[in-house]
XYZ file of C-alpha atoms in Angstrom:
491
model
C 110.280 119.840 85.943
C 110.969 116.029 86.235
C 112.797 115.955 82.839
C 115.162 119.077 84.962
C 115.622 117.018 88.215
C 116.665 113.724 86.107
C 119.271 116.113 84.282
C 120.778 117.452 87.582
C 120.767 113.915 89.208
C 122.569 112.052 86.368
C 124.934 115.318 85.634
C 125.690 115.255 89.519
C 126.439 111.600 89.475
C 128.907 111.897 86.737
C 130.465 114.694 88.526
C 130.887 112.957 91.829
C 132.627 110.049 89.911
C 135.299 112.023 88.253
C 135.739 114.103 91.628
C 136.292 110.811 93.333
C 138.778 109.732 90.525
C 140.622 113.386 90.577
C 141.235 113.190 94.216
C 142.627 109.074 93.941
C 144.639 110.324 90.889
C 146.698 113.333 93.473
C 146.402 111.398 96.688
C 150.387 110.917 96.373
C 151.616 113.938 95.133
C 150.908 115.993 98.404
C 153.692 117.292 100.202
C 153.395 119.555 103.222
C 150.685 120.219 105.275
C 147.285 120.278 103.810
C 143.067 119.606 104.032
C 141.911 117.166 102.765
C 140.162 116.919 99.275
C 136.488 116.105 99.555
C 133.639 115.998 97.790
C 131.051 117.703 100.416
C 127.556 116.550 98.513
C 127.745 120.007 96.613
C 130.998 120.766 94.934
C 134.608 118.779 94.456
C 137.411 120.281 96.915
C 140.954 119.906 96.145
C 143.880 118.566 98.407
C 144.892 122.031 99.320
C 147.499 124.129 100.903
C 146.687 126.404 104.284
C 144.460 129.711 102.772
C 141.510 130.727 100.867
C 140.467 127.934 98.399
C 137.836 128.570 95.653
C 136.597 126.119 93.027
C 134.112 126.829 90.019
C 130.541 126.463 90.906
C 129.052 122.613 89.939
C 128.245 122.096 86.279
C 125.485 120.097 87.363
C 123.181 123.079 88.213
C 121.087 123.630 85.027
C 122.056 127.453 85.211
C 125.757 127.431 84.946
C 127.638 126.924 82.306
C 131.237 125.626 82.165
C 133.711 127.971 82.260
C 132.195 130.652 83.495
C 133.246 133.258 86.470
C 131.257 131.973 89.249
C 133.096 130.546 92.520
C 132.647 128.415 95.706
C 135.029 129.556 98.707
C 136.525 127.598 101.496
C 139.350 128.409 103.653
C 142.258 125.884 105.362
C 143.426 126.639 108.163
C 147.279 126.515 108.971
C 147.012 123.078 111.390
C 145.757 121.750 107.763
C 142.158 121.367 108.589
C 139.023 123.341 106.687
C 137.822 126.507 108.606
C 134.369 125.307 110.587
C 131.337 127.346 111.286
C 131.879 129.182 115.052
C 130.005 127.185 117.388
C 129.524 124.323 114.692
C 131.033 121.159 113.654
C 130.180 121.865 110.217
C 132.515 123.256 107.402
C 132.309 126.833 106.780
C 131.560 127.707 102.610
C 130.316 130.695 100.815
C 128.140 129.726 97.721
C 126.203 132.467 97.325
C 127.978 133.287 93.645
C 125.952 129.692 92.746
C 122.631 130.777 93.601
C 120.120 132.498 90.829
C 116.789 132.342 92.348
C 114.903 133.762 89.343
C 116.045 131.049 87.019
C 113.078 128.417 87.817
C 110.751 132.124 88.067
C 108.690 131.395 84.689
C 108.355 127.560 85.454
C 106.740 128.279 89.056
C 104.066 131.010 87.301
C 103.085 128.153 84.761
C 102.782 125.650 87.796
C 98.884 126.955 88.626
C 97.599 126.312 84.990
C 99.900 123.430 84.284
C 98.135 121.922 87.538
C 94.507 122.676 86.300
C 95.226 121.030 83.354
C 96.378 117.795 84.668
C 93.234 118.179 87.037
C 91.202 118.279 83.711
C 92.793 115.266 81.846
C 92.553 112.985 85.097
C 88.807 113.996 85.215
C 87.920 112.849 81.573
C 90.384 109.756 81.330
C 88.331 109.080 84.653
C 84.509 109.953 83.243
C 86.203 108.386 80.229
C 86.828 105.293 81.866
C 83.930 104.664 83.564
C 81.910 105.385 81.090
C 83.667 103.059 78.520
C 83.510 99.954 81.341
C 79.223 100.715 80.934
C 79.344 100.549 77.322
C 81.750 97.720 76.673
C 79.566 95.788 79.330
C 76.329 96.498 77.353
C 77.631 95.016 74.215
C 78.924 92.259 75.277
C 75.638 91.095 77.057
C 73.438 92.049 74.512
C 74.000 88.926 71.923
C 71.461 90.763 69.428
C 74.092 93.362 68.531
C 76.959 91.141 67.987
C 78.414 91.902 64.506
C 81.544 93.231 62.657
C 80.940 96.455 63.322
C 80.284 96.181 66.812
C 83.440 93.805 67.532
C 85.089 96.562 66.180
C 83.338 99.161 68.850
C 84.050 97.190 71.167
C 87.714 97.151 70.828
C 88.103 100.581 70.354
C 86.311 101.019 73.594
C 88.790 98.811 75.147
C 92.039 100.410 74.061
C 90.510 103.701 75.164
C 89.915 101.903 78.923
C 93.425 100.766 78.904
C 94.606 104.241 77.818
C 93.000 105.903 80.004
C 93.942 103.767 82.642
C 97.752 103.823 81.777
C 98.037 107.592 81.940
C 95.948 107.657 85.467
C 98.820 104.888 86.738
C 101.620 106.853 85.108
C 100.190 110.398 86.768
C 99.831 108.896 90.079
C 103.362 106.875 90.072
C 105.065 110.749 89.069
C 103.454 112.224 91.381
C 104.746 109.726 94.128
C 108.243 109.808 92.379
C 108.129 113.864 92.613
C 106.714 114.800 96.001
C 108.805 111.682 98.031
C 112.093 112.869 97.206
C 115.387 111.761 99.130
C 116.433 114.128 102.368
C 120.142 112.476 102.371
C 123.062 111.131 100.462
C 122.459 107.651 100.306
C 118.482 108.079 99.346
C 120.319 110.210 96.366
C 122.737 107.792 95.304
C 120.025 105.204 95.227
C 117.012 106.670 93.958
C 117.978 106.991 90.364
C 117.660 102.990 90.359
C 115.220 102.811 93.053
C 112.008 100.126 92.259
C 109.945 103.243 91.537
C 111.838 104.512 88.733
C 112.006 100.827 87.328
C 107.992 100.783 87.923
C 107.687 104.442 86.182
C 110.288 102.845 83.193
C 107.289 100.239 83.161
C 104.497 102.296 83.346
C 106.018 104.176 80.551
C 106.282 101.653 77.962
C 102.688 100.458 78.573
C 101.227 103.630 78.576
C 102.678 104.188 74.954
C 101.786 100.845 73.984
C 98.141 101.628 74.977
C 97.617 105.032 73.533
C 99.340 103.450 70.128
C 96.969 100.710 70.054
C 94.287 103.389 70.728
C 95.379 105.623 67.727
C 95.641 101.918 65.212
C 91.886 101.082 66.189
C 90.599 105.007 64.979
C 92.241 103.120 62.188
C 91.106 100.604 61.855
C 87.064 102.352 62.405
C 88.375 104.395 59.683
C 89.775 101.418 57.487
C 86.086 99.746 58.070
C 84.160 102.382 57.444
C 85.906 102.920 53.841
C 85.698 99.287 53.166
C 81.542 99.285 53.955
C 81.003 102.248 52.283
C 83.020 101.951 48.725
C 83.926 97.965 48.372
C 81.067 95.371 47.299
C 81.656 92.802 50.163
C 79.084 91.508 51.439
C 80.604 90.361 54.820
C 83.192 92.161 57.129
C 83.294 88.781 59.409
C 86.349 87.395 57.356
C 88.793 90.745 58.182
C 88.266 90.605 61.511
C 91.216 88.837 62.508
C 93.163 91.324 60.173
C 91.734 94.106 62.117
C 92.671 92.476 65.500
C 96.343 92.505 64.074
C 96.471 96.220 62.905
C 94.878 97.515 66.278
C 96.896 95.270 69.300
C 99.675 93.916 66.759
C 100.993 97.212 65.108
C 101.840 98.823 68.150
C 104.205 96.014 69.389
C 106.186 96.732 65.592
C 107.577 99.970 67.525
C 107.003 99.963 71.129
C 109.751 97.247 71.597
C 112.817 99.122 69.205
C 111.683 102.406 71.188
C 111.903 100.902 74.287
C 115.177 98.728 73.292
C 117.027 101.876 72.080
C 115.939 103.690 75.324
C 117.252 100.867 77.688
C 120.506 101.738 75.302
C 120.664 105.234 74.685
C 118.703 107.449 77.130
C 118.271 104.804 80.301
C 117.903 108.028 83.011
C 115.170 108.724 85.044
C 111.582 108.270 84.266
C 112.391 108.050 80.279
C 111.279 111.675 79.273
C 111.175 112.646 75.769
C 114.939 114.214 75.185
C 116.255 112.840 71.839
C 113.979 113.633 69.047
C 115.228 111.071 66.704
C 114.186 108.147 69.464
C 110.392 109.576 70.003
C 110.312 109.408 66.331
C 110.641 105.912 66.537
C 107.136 106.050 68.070
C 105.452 109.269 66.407
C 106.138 108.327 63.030
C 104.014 105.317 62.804
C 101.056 107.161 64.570
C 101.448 110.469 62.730
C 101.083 107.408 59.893
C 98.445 106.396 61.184
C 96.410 109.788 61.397
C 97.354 110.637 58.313
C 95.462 107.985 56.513
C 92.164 108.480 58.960
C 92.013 111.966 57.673
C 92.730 110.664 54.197
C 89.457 108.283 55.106
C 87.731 111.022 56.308
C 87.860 113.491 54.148
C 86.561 110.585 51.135
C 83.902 109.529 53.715
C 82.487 113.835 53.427
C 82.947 113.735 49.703
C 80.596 110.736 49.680
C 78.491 111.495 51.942
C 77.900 115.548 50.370
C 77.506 113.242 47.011
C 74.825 111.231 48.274
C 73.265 113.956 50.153
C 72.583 116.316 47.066
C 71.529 113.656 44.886
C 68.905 112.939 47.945
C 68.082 116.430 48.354
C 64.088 115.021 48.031
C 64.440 112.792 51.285
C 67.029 115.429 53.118
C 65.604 118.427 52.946
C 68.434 120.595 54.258
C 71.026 118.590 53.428
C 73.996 120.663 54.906
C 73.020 120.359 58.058
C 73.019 116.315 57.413
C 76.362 116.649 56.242
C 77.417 118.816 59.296
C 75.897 116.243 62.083
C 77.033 113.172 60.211
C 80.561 115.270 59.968
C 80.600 115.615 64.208
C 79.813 112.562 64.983
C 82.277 111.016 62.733
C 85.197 112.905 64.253
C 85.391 111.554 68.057
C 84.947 107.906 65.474
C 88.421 108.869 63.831
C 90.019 111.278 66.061
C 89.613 113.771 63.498
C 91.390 116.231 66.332
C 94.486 114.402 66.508
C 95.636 115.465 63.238
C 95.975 119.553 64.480
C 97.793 118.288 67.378
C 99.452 116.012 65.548
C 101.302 118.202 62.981
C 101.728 121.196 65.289
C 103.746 119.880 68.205
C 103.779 120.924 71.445
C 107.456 122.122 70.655
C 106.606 124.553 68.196
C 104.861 127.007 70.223
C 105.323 129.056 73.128
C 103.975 131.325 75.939
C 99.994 131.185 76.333
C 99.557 129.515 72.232
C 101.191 126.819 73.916
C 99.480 126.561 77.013
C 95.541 127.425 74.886
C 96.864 124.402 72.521
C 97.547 121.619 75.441
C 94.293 122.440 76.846
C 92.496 122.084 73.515
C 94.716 119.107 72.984
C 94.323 117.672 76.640
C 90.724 118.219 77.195
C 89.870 116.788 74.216
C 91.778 113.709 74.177
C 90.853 113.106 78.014
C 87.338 113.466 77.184
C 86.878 111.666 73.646
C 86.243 107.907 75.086
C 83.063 109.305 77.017
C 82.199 111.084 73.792
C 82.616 107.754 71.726
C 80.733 105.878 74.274
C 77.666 108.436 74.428
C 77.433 108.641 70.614
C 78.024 105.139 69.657
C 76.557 103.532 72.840
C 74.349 105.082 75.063
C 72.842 107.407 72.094
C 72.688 104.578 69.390
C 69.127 104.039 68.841
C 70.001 100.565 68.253
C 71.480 99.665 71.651
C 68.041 101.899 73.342
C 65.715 100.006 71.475
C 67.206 96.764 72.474
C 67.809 97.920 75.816
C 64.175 98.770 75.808
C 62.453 95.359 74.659
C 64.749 93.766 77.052
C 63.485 96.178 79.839
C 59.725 95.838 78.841
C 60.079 92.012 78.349
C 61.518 91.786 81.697
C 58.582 94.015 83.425
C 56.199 91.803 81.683
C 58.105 88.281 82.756
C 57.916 89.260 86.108
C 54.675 91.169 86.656
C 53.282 87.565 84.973
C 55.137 85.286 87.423
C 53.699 87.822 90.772
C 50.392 87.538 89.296
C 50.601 83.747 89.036
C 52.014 83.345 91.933
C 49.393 85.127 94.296
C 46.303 84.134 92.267
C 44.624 80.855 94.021
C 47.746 80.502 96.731
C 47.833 80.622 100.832
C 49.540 83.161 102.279
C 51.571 80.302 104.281
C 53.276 79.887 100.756
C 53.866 83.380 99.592
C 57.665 82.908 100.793
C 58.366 80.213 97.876
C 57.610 83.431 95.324
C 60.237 85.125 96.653
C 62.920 82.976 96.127
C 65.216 83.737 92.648
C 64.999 81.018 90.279
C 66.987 80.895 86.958
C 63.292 80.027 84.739
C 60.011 79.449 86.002
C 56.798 77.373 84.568
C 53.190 77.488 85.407
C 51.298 74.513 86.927
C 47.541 74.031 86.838
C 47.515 74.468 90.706
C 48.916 78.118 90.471
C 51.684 77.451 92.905
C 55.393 78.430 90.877
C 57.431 75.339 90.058
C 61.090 75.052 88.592
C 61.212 74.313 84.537
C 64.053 73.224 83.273
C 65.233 76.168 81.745
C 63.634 77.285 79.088
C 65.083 80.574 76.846
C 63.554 84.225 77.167
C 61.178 83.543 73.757
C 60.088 80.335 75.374
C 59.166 81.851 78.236
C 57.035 84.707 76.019
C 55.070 81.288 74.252
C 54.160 80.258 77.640
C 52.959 83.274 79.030
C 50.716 83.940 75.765
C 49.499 80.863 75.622
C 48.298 80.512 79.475
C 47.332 84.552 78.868
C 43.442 82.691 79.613
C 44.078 80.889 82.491
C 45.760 84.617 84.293
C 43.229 87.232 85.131
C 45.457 89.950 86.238
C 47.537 90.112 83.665
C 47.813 92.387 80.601
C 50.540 91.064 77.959
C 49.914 94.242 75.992
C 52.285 93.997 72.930
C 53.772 90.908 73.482
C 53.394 89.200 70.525
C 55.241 91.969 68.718
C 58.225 91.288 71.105
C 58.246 87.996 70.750
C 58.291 88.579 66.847
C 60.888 91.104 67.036
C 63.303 88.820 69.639
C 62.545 85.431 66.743
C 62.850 87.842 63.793
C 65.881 89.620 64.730
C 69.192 88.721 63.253
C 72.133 88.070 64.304
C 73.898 88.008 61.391
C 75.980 91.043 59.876
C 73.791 93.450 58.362
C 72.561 95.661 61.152
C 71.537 99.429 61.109
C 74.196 101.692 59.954
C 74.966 99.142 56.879
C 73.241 101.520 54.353
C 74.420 105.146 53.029
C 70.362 106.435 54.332
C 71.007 104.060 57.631
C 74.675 105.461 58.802
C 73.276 109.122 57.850
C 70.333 108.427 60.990
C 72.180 106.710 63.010
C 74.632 109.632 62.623
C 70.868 111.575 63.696
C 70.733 109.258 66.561
């Protein structure tokens, strides 16, 4: 319905400017007694003589067509002035042959479920976004998981933030643009280059910068995951600055021409999708784009059914190996994309069209929490770290209370309280400052002075101790093996 209003404002603009010339151009050639020609905010009137005066109904409504039979009546009177309403100071007309009330009928039945469904899509950009901030927060702090693969992750979590947080902006600056509309002439005139429409222009061109950059890093997930699995390098380290470039550069390559030859071509409104052969100028590099993920994906299956069959020993039932490594690698790639992507929205109509942008919307909206579950929350790598880390900090601090309360007057209980960035054992028992030493430090410490504590029980840590010194954090994590990607694909 915006795309409808933006018609009828610039259509009504350009017929307001050649009613305004019309009138200048026969200003001189009146003779007699006359009214006025006006234009009266809905239709052009004439310089005319004294009777009935019709005029064709305005072009500008989307449901008349030029030429056709439909008329707008006013009548001047014989002093030369147009006929007013009795007991009015406002100009009698008769429109009623411009009306159609039924034409906007099937547009206000598909309001309910159009509604719903941009209820739906705010909800998962929202759980999307939230969601995303957690996971992109967890990487970054845990130093143990820093490696190609995660960088990666990590990026394609961020593009899915900013996506998600471009489309929430863009709904919320439409909806502000839609409901606020103008009650009198001068709001009209203006609001067609009113700051909000400039903001919305804005909003526009990130938006499709984000969600471009969003489809290149699926790319680039896929373009890593063929380059692990059939290539013999060793390190992944090196192309990360080439990956960087495909995922935030590419999109730059045709967000600026599209938004160049908009600012040219199609500079009305809120810059809604009119001219096919300018959204192409966007579409075609990421229907590109998905076409080479599915390209990736469907070797990645053939591989992966390979491997599993020759491994039929070690997984059992192999097809249903193939079918949970298969689901979790298609929120990875955006394996869904390429349905939506090849049957436009254009294509179909009536309720295919409305079951397919539900499907499409639902699915989109929601596929950033599904990465971030799957490939964060669920990744037994990230709950295994997240667990030492847990553990080591119960153990740090149960440690540092016993110390502190074993041998010590209550007068100095408060000094335990206080937060202190590392903490060291004296032979008195009170807690003194150290001068900061690491976590595994602090671990050495506590085993060795395990005799000197009586209340404490370091059960297990020497193994964490091991696992935080013998922990790399180098490239080759889980999921750099065939067997290793298939269980982390198990979670």
């Amino acid at each position: 319905m915006g795309s409808v209003l933006e018609d009828v404002m610039s259509k009504r603009a350009e017929y307001q400017e050649n009613c305004t010339k019309s009138l200048a151009a026969t200003y001189f050639t009146r003779t007699g007694i006359y009214c006025n020609g006006t234009f009266d905010l809905f239709v052009c009137w004439p310089h005319s003589s004294p009777g009935n005066v019709s005029v064709p109904c305005p072009i500008y409504l989307p449901w008349i067509n030029e030429g056709g039979s439909e008329n707008v009546y006013r009548e001047c009177t014989p002093t030369g002035t147009w006929r007013k309403i009795k007991n009015s100071t406002d100009v009698w007309r008769d429109q009623s042959e411009c009306f159609n009330p039924h034409y906007f009928r099937k547009q206000e039945e598909d309001v309910l479920p159009l509604s719903a469904l941009r209820i739906i899509s705010i909800i998962g950009y929202s759980l999307s976004f939230f969601s995303l901030l957690l996971a992109v927060f967890i990487l970054a702090v845990l130093r143990k998981l820093h490696c190609t693969r995660n960088y990666i992750h990590i990026n394609l979590f961020v593009s899915f933030i900013l996506r998600a947080a471009a489309i929430i902006l863009k709904e919320i600056i439409l909806h502000v643009m839609y409901t606020n509309l103008p009650s009198d002439e001068t709001g009209w005139n203006g609001y067609s280059n009113s700051m909000i429409s400039v903001i919305c222009k804005a909003t526009q061109v990130l938006m499709h910068y984000f969600v471009g950059g969003n489809y290149f890093w699926l790319l680039v997930e896929g373009v890593f995951l063929n380059t692990l699995l059939f290539t013999a390098v060793l390190t992944k380290r090196r192309l990360l600055k080439k990956y960087l470039f495909i995922g935030w550069g590419t999109p730059v390559l045709f967000v600026v021409p599209w938004t160049v030859t908009k600012i040219l071509y199609e500079n009305q409104g809120c810059w809604s999708n009119k001219k096919q052969w300018i959204w192409w100028i966007i579409k075609g590099p990421i229907t590109l784009s998905v076409a080479i993920v599915f390209y990736i994906f469907i070797k990645i299956i053939i591989l992966l059914l390979s491997k599993l069959q020759a491994d039929q020993g070690k997984f059992t039932d192999y097809r249903c190996s193939l079918a949970k490594a298969t689901l979790v690698l298609i929120p990875l790639l955006g394996i869904h994309e390429v349905v939506f992507t090849f049957i436009p929205d254009e294509s179909v109509e009536g309720q295919t069209r409305y079951i397919r942008n539900f499907i499409n919307l639902t699915m989109s909206s929601f596929q950033g929490l599904i990465v971030a579950i799957l490939y964060c929350f669920a990744n037994g790598e990230v709950q295994a770290e997240l667990k030492k880390r847990w553990q080591l900090f119960i153990f740090a601090n149960r440690l540092d209370m016993d110390d502190c309360f074993q041998g010590t007057r209550f007068k100095y209980l408060w000094k335990c309280s206080r937060k202190r960035p590392a903490h060291g054992f004296s032979q008195s028992g009170h807690c003194e400052k150290a001068s900061g030493p690491s976590n595994v430090q602090l671990l050495q410490v506590t085993v060795r002075t395990r005799g000197q504590i009586q209340h404490c029980r370091p059960t297990g840590v020497a193994r964490y101790a091991r696992g935080s010194l013998s922990s790399s954090e180098g490239e080759m994590t889980m999921g750099e093996t065939m067997e290793e990607i298939l269980e982390e694909s198990e979670f």
